[in-house]
Amino acid sequence: MPTFGDLKLSRRDMLMGTAATLALGNAPNTASAQDAGVSGGAVALAAGTPSLAKVSFTVNGAAHDLNLDTRTTLLDALREHLHLTGSKKGCDQGQCGACTVIVEGRRIASCLSLAVMHQGDAITTIEGLGTPDNMHPMQAAFVKHDGYQCGYCTPGQICSAVAMLDEIKAGMPSHVTADLEATPQLTNAELRERMSGNICRCGAYSNIAEAITEVAGSPA
Amino acid sequence: MAPIKFGVGHSVRRKEDDALVRGKGRYTDDHAPQATAYALMLRSPHAHATFTIDAARARGLPGVLSILTGDDVKELGGLPCLFNLPDNPFKAPDYPILARGEVRHVGDAVAFVVAETLPQARDALEAIEVEWTPLPAVVGVVNAVKSDAPQVWPQFPGNVLFDVPIGDKAATDAVFAKAHAIAEINIVNPRIITNYMETRAVVAEYDAKRDHLTLTIGSQGSHRLRDILCQTVLKIPVTQMRVICPDVGGGFGTKLFPYREYALAAYAARKLRRGVKWAADRADHFVGDAQGRDNVTKARMALAEDGKFLAMDVDLIGDMGAYLSTFGPYIPFGGAGMLPGLYDIKTFHCRVRTVFSNTVPVDAYRGAGRPEAAYVIERLVDAAARKLGMTPDAIRRKNFIPPRAMPYTTATGKVYDSGDFAAHLKRAMEVGEWKEFPKRARAAKKQGLVRGIGLASYVEVCGTMGEETAHLRLDPNGDVTILIGTQSSGQGHQTAYAQLVSEQFGLAPERVHIVQGDTDQIATGLGTGGSASIPSGGVAVERATAKLGANLREIAADALEAGAADLEISDGTVRVAGTDRSISFAELAKREGVDPAKLATSDKFSSADGTYPNGTHLVEVEIDPATGKIQIVNYVIVDDFGVTLNPLLLAGQVHGGTMQGIGQALMEQAVYDPQDGQLVTGSFMDYALPRAADGAPISFETHNVPCKTNPLGVKGAGEAGAIGSCPAVVNAIIDGLWRDYHIDSIDMPATPERVWMAIREHARQHRL
């Protein structure tokens, strides 16, 4: 493996270098995007300190103003800065779904999204889905159907399931939807395909499917 | 008395659930004390290399608090291997906390960086200068035992740790020489990467005033970790360390072990006199945690003309990886004892070889040797049936150990106490509509699809971890608290133990509290492994509850001025039977003049003889010969778990284990590049895990025969699903491929590519 020791080049320098190359490479859109996002950081970087940016969004109805290292993911902003540790870091690569949160009604992998991209957004995490005395129907259904064992993937599964049902209502097709013109139905195949971004290593998929089906109000 | 609503046998919903569905679970990485520093591990990019390391520049970077290299921690002890051979013990190679001068697998640990923030730790990690000199590496047991193979350890020529026989070779050879027929299989049990959703993590906090460390670790048991870390690695008294296990996001065996990062975080916290936190990312997990399975086996069965098994001969090689993990060599050695399965096989021999390779160490993964054994015998039984033209069910029935033969001592010395194997086979075939299978196969054929149906009747052994102790106390409010050294990582222990108390006291589960995973609160503990928590810990809880009940009766007899024999306990109250004279637990707890010692009891149990859960998995698959894609269309399980404590929890365990087995059978495999030893499957993009769409419709029921070796009659259930599933799935696939193409073997994982290639190869040979 090459080391950059002699070059005194860090990962951050590499990214900056890449940005500069793109800017020089006659790619106006990229250059302007980089200017907007990173130019403020260039000065700070020279001093060896993180590049900070302000961002405001609401989480579970509460407004937050944060001043974050621009590299901070939405997941880290929630966990490390707002101490909402319900959203889990399973892979930090968008491949397991444990970090799923709902942003403006859509489910996203919060580990693949920078916090500063969410200016003005309304974000819902597992902590915002229902209250101690009044659980969200999806939470209640997961309890009833034993839709988990260790519980680590559960916040992501539940957030994903809630938003997934809205996607079906909105008529969004999936990989297994046979007819793209017709309104998709919540069949077991549709449900399992649409939930396949959320890994459960305890293997509680059948019970998860039953829980979601019950909430959707259709037979399993 | 009316049945206890929350007692044994009821689907009591889990006490754990409320926090978990709200995002209020507390896992290690959720624990972030003030002023904690962040740590990262620098790992080897080479499978085998010598190296020099210079961290001087990295140490000068902003925020860097400490960089530990092998030289800095050379006074620390290494990680121990807790297994050795009874005869001719080996001397395990050093497993240092950080490699010094030479690395032996990709991911081997070379430096531990601690900084004020995680980004600063990342920058420092990249600034460490390492000069690598790559050496030839060896991957895979078949390569490792070749005469010209690169050597992982100079003191183990040929890369062999040990090569030992089990059973009687001469007698076995003699039976084989006279056999009517011999069935033979050559199979691979691929390497598995655990991939619990919660990666490992540790938070080490240091109290300078007391020179005391508190480690929060998501593990499968706090006491063994503390003892090894203190006594073997850090060389400090165990009184200077407390280990706490909070919620644990899956364990599956490989979270049981003491890992390097725990010792390094403790060492750094003590040195820096502040908290240190390390949390693995997914890439760390793929190369930094022990992996599972990885056997290559040749097995033969000597057969009589009527299908009777006369003798079994096995040659198995288990990959240890580059170092010996905690129980590493025990897994193939101990597993070999279960190779005869459910069958009456009088003559047996197995050659067990364990070998080193330049790969991540291998250790216990859900089942730990028993799934490997069950896979061998159940594949071999089907091969024997094909050899003799018998059906897979007939040859099994012919050779099953009958209930009247119990207790039955196998040729490997295991004593099966109970079980009715033909009964669960029969029931599985009824539920799976075995008789009508040909009709379904014909219908599939019309669609251009190949159907296969397969069986696996398995037996495993569990509960043999040793003695577990439960402490019970009556709280001042009349609730009961259990302290026990097992460790839940998702099984629902809190609920199961609470039910055992409810069974005797009629207390609602909400009034029974469980303390696990804290070495300061609990005196001893084995942790959780080998499906032992209920067979050992459960019995201890049951007995301690009975003792507490006796004490409460005694106190109540005094209070109610009645004879203890006339008293009964229900709903958390002691009552004079048939009257309304009663005293509540809360009143008993507060009653003046009561000896406090009477309000706390303990008892222990060792399920030394083991329990032998068994059952039949029946699988039906549909194979698309055009793509090689396999669909599981029916999955039936009939298990014997002795006594069912909680059907809800039990079904969860069985489903989950089965999903892991389906994953192993169809898609999971750790692939190392044979040339340079790189782990090719190092992320979820490359290592396929079963997802929701891969789930099968599973029908599960029990055919219980109470276990005779523990008073609860239970047999361990945590691993069974992972044991019966692999052979059942693969036998079903081979059934279909054999009927249509005369293909008699396919290795796991039976990926579409592998199945398609097998069918194409058949077609090619057919043309020639």
mmCIF file of C-alpha atoms in Angstrom, chain A residues 43-155:
data_model
loop_
_atom_site.group_PDB
_atom_site.id
_atom_site.type_symbol
_atom_site.label_atom_id
_atom_site.label_comp_id
_atom_site.label_asym_id
_atom_site.label_seq_id
_atom_site.Cartn_x
_atom_site.Cartn_y
_atom_site.Cartn_z
ATOM 1 C CA VAL A 43 -8.660 28.971 4.773
ATOM 2 C CA ALA A 44 -9.488 27.036 7.872
ATOM 3 C CA LEU A 45 -7.683 23.997 6.506
ATOM 4 C CA ALA A 46 -4.493 25.917 6.097
ATOM 5 C CA ALA A 47 -4.557 26.440 9.845
ATOM 6 C CA GLY A 48 -5.123 22.746 10.389
ATOM 7 C CA THR A 49 -8.579 23.118 11.865
ATOM 8 C CA PRO A 50 -11.828 21.673 10.592
ATOM 9 C CA SER A 51 -13.965 23.502 8.096
ATOM 10 C CA LEU A 52 -17.173 24.477 9.865
ATOM 11 C CA ALA A 53 -20.561 25.375 8.459
ATOM 12 C CA LYS A 54 -23.883 26.374 9.979
ATOM 13 C CA VAL A 55 -26.992 24.333 9.308
ATOM 14 C CA SER A 56 -30.539 24.503 10.675
ATOM 15 C CA PHE A 57 -33.145 21.783 10.535
ATOM 16 C CA THR A 58 -35.885 20.313 12.684
ATOM 17 C CA VAL A 59 -35.625 16.900 14.257
ATOM 18 C CA ASN A 60 -38.804 15.323 15.587
ATOM 19 C CA GLY A 61 -40.405 18.763 15.540
ATOM 20 C CA ALA A 62 -37.673 20.581 17.464
ATOM 21 C CA ALA A 63 -35.567 23.206 15.666
ATOM 22 C CA HIS A 64 -31.789 22.857 15.843
ATOM 23 C CA ASP A 65 -29.024 25.209 14.749
ATOM 24 C CA LEU A 66 -25.695 23.474 14.445
ATOM 25 C CA ASN A 67 -22.201 24.567 13.549
ATOM 26 C CA LEU A 68 -20.626 21.447 12.131
ATOM 27 C CA ASP A 69 -17.461 20.166 10.550
ATOM 28 C CA THR A 70 -18.637 19.968 6.941
ATOM 29 C CA ARG A 71 -17.664 16.300 6.823
ATOM 30 C CA THR A 72 -20.220 15.397 9.488
ATOM 31 C CA THR A 73 -22.855 12.984 8.265
ATOM 32 C CA LEU A 74 -26.474 13.433 9.207
ATOM 33 C CA LEU A 75 -26.143 10.246 11.280
ATOM 34 C CA ASP A 76 -23.210 11.631 13.268
ATOM 35 C CA ALA A 77 -24.969 14.974 13.704
ATOM 36 C CA LEU A 78 -27.953 13.145 15.206
ATOM 37 C CA ARG A 79 -25.934 10.780 17.364
ATOM 38 C CA GLU A 80 -22.921 12.810 18.424
ATOM 39 C CA HIS A 81 -24.259 16.373 18.414
ATOM 40 C CA LEU A 82 -27.942 16.009 19.247
ATOM 41 C CA HIS A 83 -27.458 12.833 21.321
ATOM 42 C CA LEU A 84 -30.290 11.070 19.536
ATOM 43 C CA THR A 85 -28.627 7.672 19.619
ATOM 44 C CA GLY A 86 -31.660 5.709 18.435
ATOM 45 C CA SER A 87 -30.423 5.800 14.836
ATOM 46 C CA LYS A 88 -27.679 3.199 14.566
ATOM 47 C CA LYS A 89 -24.408 2.980 12.702
ATOM 48 C CA GLY A 90 -24.329 -0.510 11.244
ATOM 49 C CA CYS A 91 -21.925 -0.019 8.362
ATOM 50 C CA ASP A 92 -21.507 3.725 7.684
ATOM 51 C CA GLN A 93 -21.606 2.836 3.981
ATOM 52 C CA GLY A 94 -25.322 2.879 3.189
ATOM 53 C CA GLN A 95 -25.458 -0.897 2.880
ATOM 54 C CA CYS A 96 -27.339 -2.074 5.980
ATOM 55 C CA GLY A 97 -30.157 0.379 6.709
ATOM 56 C CA ALA A 98 -29.622 0.635 10.489
ATOM 57 C CA CYS A 99 -29.291 4.426 10.190
ATOM 58 C CA THR A 100 -32.537 4.947 8.243
ATOM 59 C CA VAL A 101 -34.372 8.162 9.154
ATOM 60 C CA ILE A 102 -37.245 9.977 7.489
ATOM 61 C CA VAL A 103 -36.395 13.307 5.846
ATOM 62 C CA GLU A 104 -39.236 15.315 4.361
ATOM 63 C CA GLY A 105 -41.318 12.148 4.314
ATOM 64 C CA ARG A 106 -38.718 10.032 2.491
ATOM 65 C CA ARG A 107 -36.532 7.355 4.082
ATOM 66 C CA ILE A 108 -32.804 7.845 3.633
ATOM 67 C CA ALA A 109 -29.597 6.273 4.893
ATOM 68 C CA SER A 110 -28.453 9.057 7.208
ATOM 69 C CA CYS A 111 -24.856 7.787 7.101
ATOM 70 C CA LEU A 112 -24.628 8.600 3.383
ATOM 71 C CA SER A 113 -25.874 12.137 3.688
ATOM 72 C CA LEU A 114 -23.931 15.140 4.947
ATOM 73 C CA ALA A 115 -25.699 17.087 7.653
ATOM 74 C CA VAL A 116 -25.079 20.386 5.870
ATOM 75 C CA MET A 117 -27.189 19.166 2.949
ATOM 76 C CA HIS A 118 -30.293 19.309 5.110
ATOM 77 C CA GLN A 119 -30.775 23.027 5.597
ATOM 78 C CA GLY A 120 -34.443 23.618 6.461
ATOM 79 C CA ASP A 121 -35.419 19.943 6.323
ATOM 80 C CA ALA A 122 -37.872 18.211 8.655
ATOM 81 C CA ILE A 123 -36.263 15.047 9.989
ATOM 82 C CA THR A 124 -37.978 12.247 11.903
ATOM 83 C CA THR A 125 -35.983 9.636 13.826
ATOM 84 C CA ILE A 126 -37.145 6.632 15.824
ATOM 85 C CA GLU A 127 -37.312 8.863 18.907
ATOM 86 C CA GLY A 128 -39.923 11.015 17.150
ATOM 87 C CA LEU A 129 -42.277 8.219 16.106
ATOM 88 C CA GLY A 130 -44.747 8.063 18.938
ATOM 89 C CA THR A 131 -44.556 8.802 22.641
ATOM 90 C CA PRO A 132 -44.045 6.499 25.627
ATOM 91 C CA ASP A 133 -47.793 6.303 26.214
ATOM 92 C CA ASN A 134 -48.766 6.300 22.597
ATOM 93 C CA MET A 135 -46.528 4.186 20.418
ATOM 94 C CA HIS A 136 -46.586 4.592 16.666
ATOM 95 C CA PRO A 137 -48.649 1.717 15.203
ATOM 96 C CA MET A 138 -45.518 0.332 13.567
ATOM 97 C CA GLN A 139 -43.703 0.216 16.919
ATOM 98 C CA ALA A 140 -46.671 -1.532 18.517
ATOM 99 C CA ALA A 141 -46.823 -4.036 15.658
ATOM 100 C CA PHE A 142 -43.104 -4.831 15.980
ATOM 101 C CA VAL A 143 -43.667 -5.576 19.668
ATOM 102 C CA LYS A 144 -46.733 -7.694 18.978
ATOM 103 C CA HIS A 145 -45.054 -9.739 16.242
ATOM 104 C CA ASP A 146 -41.610 -9.975 17.879
ATOM 105 C CA GLY A 147 -40.037 -8.274 14.888
ATOM 106 C CA TYR A 148 -36.473 -8.301 16.234
ATOM 107 C CA GLN A 149 -34.176 -9.900 18.743
ATOM 108 C CA CYS A 150 -31.126 -7.782 19.544
ATOM 109 C CA GLY A 151 -32.918 -4.581 18.570
ATOM 110 C CA TYR A 152 -29.974 -2.947 16.839
ATOM 111 C CA CYS A 153 -31.479 -2.811 13.340
ATOM 112 C CA THR A 154 -34.952 -2.092 14.738
ATOM 113 C CA PRO A 155 -34.995 1.730 14.657
#
